[in-house]
Short mmCIF file of C-alpha atoms in Angstrom, two decimals:
data_model
loop_
_atom_site.label_atom_id
_atom_site.label_comp_id
_atom_site.label_asym_id
_atom_site.label_seq_id
_atom_site.Cartn_x
_atom_site.Cartn_y
_atom_site.Cartn_z
CA UNK A 24 -0.25 -0.18 -0.10
CA UNK A 25 1.59 3.35 -1.06
CA UNK A 26 1.18 5.80 1.89
CA UNK A 27 0.30 9.19 0.12
CA UNK A 28 1.72 11.46 2.87
CA UNK A 29 2.93 14.49 3.38
CA UNK A 30 7.17 13.98 3.70
CA UNK A 31 7.07 15.78 7.09
CA UNK A 32 5.19 12.72 7.82
CA UNK A 33 6.47 9.89 6.05
CA UNK A 34 9.78 11.34 8.37
CA UNK A 35 7.53 11.46 11.82
CA UNK A 36 6.03 8.37 11.38
CA UNK A 37 8.73 6.32 9.39
CA UNK A 38 8.75 3.55 12.03
CA UNK A 39 4.81 2.62 12.20
CA UNK A 40 4.30 1.97 8.58
CA UNK A 41 7.20 -1.01 9.42
CA UNK A 42 5.66 -2.29 12.34
CA UNK A 43 3.50 -5.47 12.42
CA UNK A 44 0.11 -3.95 12.93
CA UNK A 45 0.41 -1.41 10.11
CA UNK A 46 1.49 -4.33 7.82
CA UNK A 47 -2.25 -6.30 9.40
CA UNK A 48 -4.13 -2.67 8.03
CA UNK A 49 -2.40 -3.49 5.03
CA UNK A 50 -3.69 -7.12 4.61
CA UNK A 51 -6.93 -6.56 5.44
CA UNK A 52 -7.74 -3.59 3.17
CA UNK A 53 -6.73 -5.39 0.41
CA UNK A 54 -8.91 -8.76 1.55
CA UNK A 55 -11.81 -5.95 1.61
CA UNK A 56 -10.93 -5.10 -2.10
CA UNK A 57 -10.51 -8.29 -3.01
CA UNK A 58 -14.02 -9.36 -1.45
CA UNK A 59 -15.46 -6.40 -3.43
CA UNK A 60 -16.22 -4.34 -0.06
CA UNK A 61 -16.76 -0.76 -0.89
CA UNK A 62 -14.73 1.48 1.49
CA UNK A 63 -14.42 4.67 2.31
CA UNK A 64 -13.13 7.43 2.04
CA UNK A 65 -11.48 6.39 -1.30
CA UNK A 66 -7.75 5.33 -1.37
CA UNK A 67 -5.43 8.23 -2.73
CA UNK A 68 -7.79 10.00 0.43
CA UNK A 69 -6.76 7.96 3.23
CA UNK A 70 -3.88 9.81 4.66
CA UNK A 71 -5.46 13.35 3.22
CA UNK A 72 -5.61 14.90 6.75
CA UNK A 73 -1.56 14.30 6.64
CA UNK A 74 -1.41 15.95 3.37
CA UNK A 75 -3.81 19.06 3.82
CA UNK A 76 -2.02 19.61 7.23
CA UNK A 77 1.97 18.90 7.46
CA UNK A 78 4.00 17.85 11.13
CA UNK A 79 5.34 21.41 11.32
CA UNK A 80 2.20 23.49 10.79
CA UNK A 81 0.21 21.14 12.99
CA UNK A 82 -1.72 23.81 15.83
CA UNK A 83 -4.85 22.17 16.63
CA UNK A 84 -5.73 18.55 17.18
CA UNK A 85 -9.90 17.41 16.46
CA UNK A 86 -10.03 13.98 16.95
CA UNK A 87 -13.15 12.17 15.52
CA UNK A 88 -13.79 8.10 15.75
CA UNK A 89 -14.87 6.83 12.18
CA UNK A 90 -15.11 8.16 8.68
CA UNK A 91 -18.36 9.01 7.16
CA UNK A 92 -19.81 5.27 5.71
CA UNK A 93 -22.52 7.02 3.46
CA UNK A 94 -21.16 7.46 -0.56
CA UNK A 95 -19.40 10.97 -1.16
CA UNK A 96 -18.93 11.93 2.18
CA UNK A 97 -15.42 10.78 3.89
CA UNK A 98 -12.86 12.52 2.40
CA UNK A 99 -9.84 11.63 5.00
CA UNK A 100 -11.04 14.83 7.28
CA UNK A 101 -12.98 14.41 10.40
CA UNK A 102 -16.01 16.18 10.65
CA UNK A 103 -15.85 17.06 7.19
CA UNK A 104 -17.65 16.17 4.31
CA UNK A 105 -16.97 16.53 0.79
CA UNK A 106 -18.45 19.55 -1.33
CA UNK A 107 -21.48 19.79 -2.41
CA UNK A 108 -22.46 16.70 0.42
CA UNK A 109 -25.40 17.42 2.59
CA UNK A 110 -23.94 18.91 6.05
CA UNK A 111 -24.10 16.03 8.72
CA UNK A 112 -25.61 16.44 11.94
CA UNK A 113 -22.62 16.63 13.86
CA UNK A 114 -21.11 19.56 11.34
CA UNK A 115 -24.51 21.62 11.55
CA UNK A 116 -23.99 21.46 15.33
CA UNK A 117 -20.05 22.21 15.18
CA UNK A 118 -21.27 25.17 13.28
CA UNK A 119 -23.71 26.62 15.23
CA UNK A 120 -21.51 26.87 18.07
CA UNK A 121 -19.19 28.31 15.92
CA UNK A 122 -21.57 31.33 15.34
CA UNK A 123 -22.75 31.50 19.04
CA UNK A 124 -19.25 31.39 20.17
CA UNK A 125 -17.38 33.67 18.05
CA UNK A 126 -20.22 34.90 15.18
CA UNK A 127 -18.99 33.77 12.47
CA UNK A 128 -21.20 32.27 9.96
CA UNK A 129 -20.05 29.27 8.15
CA UNK A 130 -20.78 29.20 4.25
CA UNK A 131 -24.14 27.58 3.57
CA UNK A 132 -24.18 24.31 2.72
CA UNK A 133 -20.50 24.25 2.48
CA UNK A 134 -19.02 20.79 4.96
CA UNK A 135 -15.82 20.91 3.36
CA UNK A 136 -13.13 21.46 6.18
CA UNK A 137 -10.13 21.50 4.06
CA UNK A 138 -9.51 25.15 4.16
CA UNK A 139 -9.25 24.73 8.10
CA UNK A 140 -6.60 21.81 7.29
CA UNK A 141 -4.53 23.86 5.56
CA UNK A 142 -4.36 26.32 8.49
CA UNK A 143 -3.09 24.13 11.20
CA UNK A 144 -5.85 22.24 12.14
CA UNK A 145 -5.19 18.27 12.07
CA UNK A 146 -8.80 17.12 11.52
CA UNK A 147 -7.93 13.08 12.67
CA UNK A 148 -10.24 10.15 12.83
CA UNK A 149 -9.06 6.94 14.65
CA UNK A 150 -9.72 4.72 12.32
CA UNK A 151 -8.97 6.11 8.84
CA UNK A 152 -11.56 3.77 6.81
CA UNK A 153 -14.67 2.40 7.06
CA UNK A 154 -16.85 -0.28 4.87
CA UNK A 155 -19.79 1.58 2.98
CA UNK A 156 -22.86 1.57 5.57
CA UNK A 157 -21.31 0.14 8.64
CA UNK A 158 -19.98 2.04 11.14
CA UNK A 159 -16.85 1.00 12.83
CA UNK A 160 -16.56 -2.10 10.63
CA UNK A 161 -12.29 -0.96 10.42
CA UNK A 162 -12.08 0.42 14.18
CA UNK A 163 -10.37 -2.89 15.23
CA UNK A 164 -7.92 -3.76 12.20
CA UNK A 165 -4.90 -1.36 14.00
CA UNK A 166 -5.53 1.80 12.82
CA UNK A 167 -5.97 2.85 16.88
CA UNK A 168 -2.71 1.71 17.01
CA UNK A 169 -1.70 4.18 13.93
CA UNK A 170 -3.26 6.94 14.99
CA UNK A 171 -2.44 6.75 18.89
CA UNK A 172 1.07 6.86 17.92
CA UNK A 173 0.19 10.10 15.61
CA UNK A 174 -1.13 11.90 18.75
CA UNK A 175 1.81 10.81 21.00
CA UNK A 176 4.26 12.11 18.16
CA UNK A 177 2.89 15.60 18.39
CA UNK A 178 2.58 15.34 22.29
CA UNK A 179 6.01 14.40 22.25
CA UNK A 180 8.05 16.81 19.40
CA UNK A 181 5.68 19.74 19.20
CA UNK A 182 4.52 22.33 21.98
CA UNK A 183 1.54 24.01 22.64
CA UNK A 184 -0.92 22.32 20.35
CA UNK A 185 -4.55 22.26 21.01
CA UNK A 186 -5.83 19.14 21.27
CA UNK A 187 -10.36 19.55 21.28
CA UNK A 188 -11.63 16.26 22.81
CA UNK A 189 -15.30 15.84 22.14
CA UNK A 190 -17.53 13.24 23.72
CA UNK A 191 -16.16 10.29 26.06
CA UNK A 192 -13.92 8.10 22.90
CA UNK A 193 -11.84 10.88 21.95
CA UNK A 194 -11.52 11.96 25.72
CA UNK A 195 -10.25 8.60 26.27
CA UNK A 196 -7.14 9.81 24.46
CA UNK A 197 -5.87 12.67 27.03
CA UNK A 198 -3.65 9.66 28.40
CA UNK A 199 -1.34 10.35 25.23
CA UNK A 200 -1.25 14.23 25.55
CA UNK A 201 1.20 15.47 27.96
CA UNK A 202 -0.97 18.18 29.42
CA UNK A 203 2.28 19.93 30.72
CA UNK A 204 3.23 21.13 27.13
CA UNK A 205 -0.03 21.45 25.46
CA UNK A 206 -3.64 22.35 25.79
CA UNK A 207 -6.51 19.80 26.28
CA UNK A 208 -10.06 20.83 25.96
CA UNK A 209 -12.96 18.29 26.81
CA UNK A 210 -16.73 18.60 25.73
CA UNK A 211 -19.44 16.67 25.17
CA UNK A 212 -19.90 15.34 21.33
CA UNK A 213 -21.58 17.64 18.73
CA UNK A 214 -23.97 14.63 17.87
CA UNK A 215 -27.30 15.37 18.47
CA UNK A 216 -27.69 13.27 20.85
CA UNK A 217 -25.21 15.15 23.31
CA UNK A 218 -24.52 18.20 21.81
CA UNK A 219 -27.00 20.17 24.49
CA UNK A 220 -25.11 18.36 26.98
CA UNK A 221 -21.90 20.32 27.52
CA UNK A 222 -20.68 21.14 23.40
CA UNK A 223 -23.22 23.90 23.08
CA UNK A 224 -21.54 26.94 25.20
CA UNK A 225 -18.36 25.19 25.97
CA UNK A 226 -16.36 28.47 23.62
CA UNK A 227 -13.67 25.76 22.40
CA UNK A 228 -13.62 27.98 19.17
CA UNK A 229 -12.17 31.33 21.13
CA UNK A 230 -10.07 29.38 23.65
CA UNK A 231 -8.66 27.81 20.63
#
């Protein structure tokens, strides 16, 4: 599997690409493809977060759990969708909190957050692929080892990065982050099921 990733990340993560768990990921994805399964995002976009946000530019990390599993949605950036795709409910709530917190209206119908990524916001999902229509279907095949390593590398090698941990799953990653040199902000997940339990009013955008 050719890893389409920014050279800065290729250097930082070079040891990870040779570890057994990463070979397990490659083998699993090949088996899925051989079985005729549709995988999101497309292969060229699996590492899009790293391509759009070079290691040296990372100033904020927003951690998601799983890529969107509907057609045309996922493009390798957590919470983001491709241009022209209907905004998912969690992203609608993120935009509502931005408006409430800092008074900025996001462009109507524009759920592509590539411009955030290009400004230093690493939009990282814990699993980088998913089987079409099956949430969390690739979560247990090695991706967590890889993305945990990404978080650990950022924590160890950078300073003053803001980590936005929304929801229980993201907050379980807090142990990978050195809070003495980084800023960790926690809130409920922006999903409609939990946004009113502490995401709305968290003011994470003005604090970042």
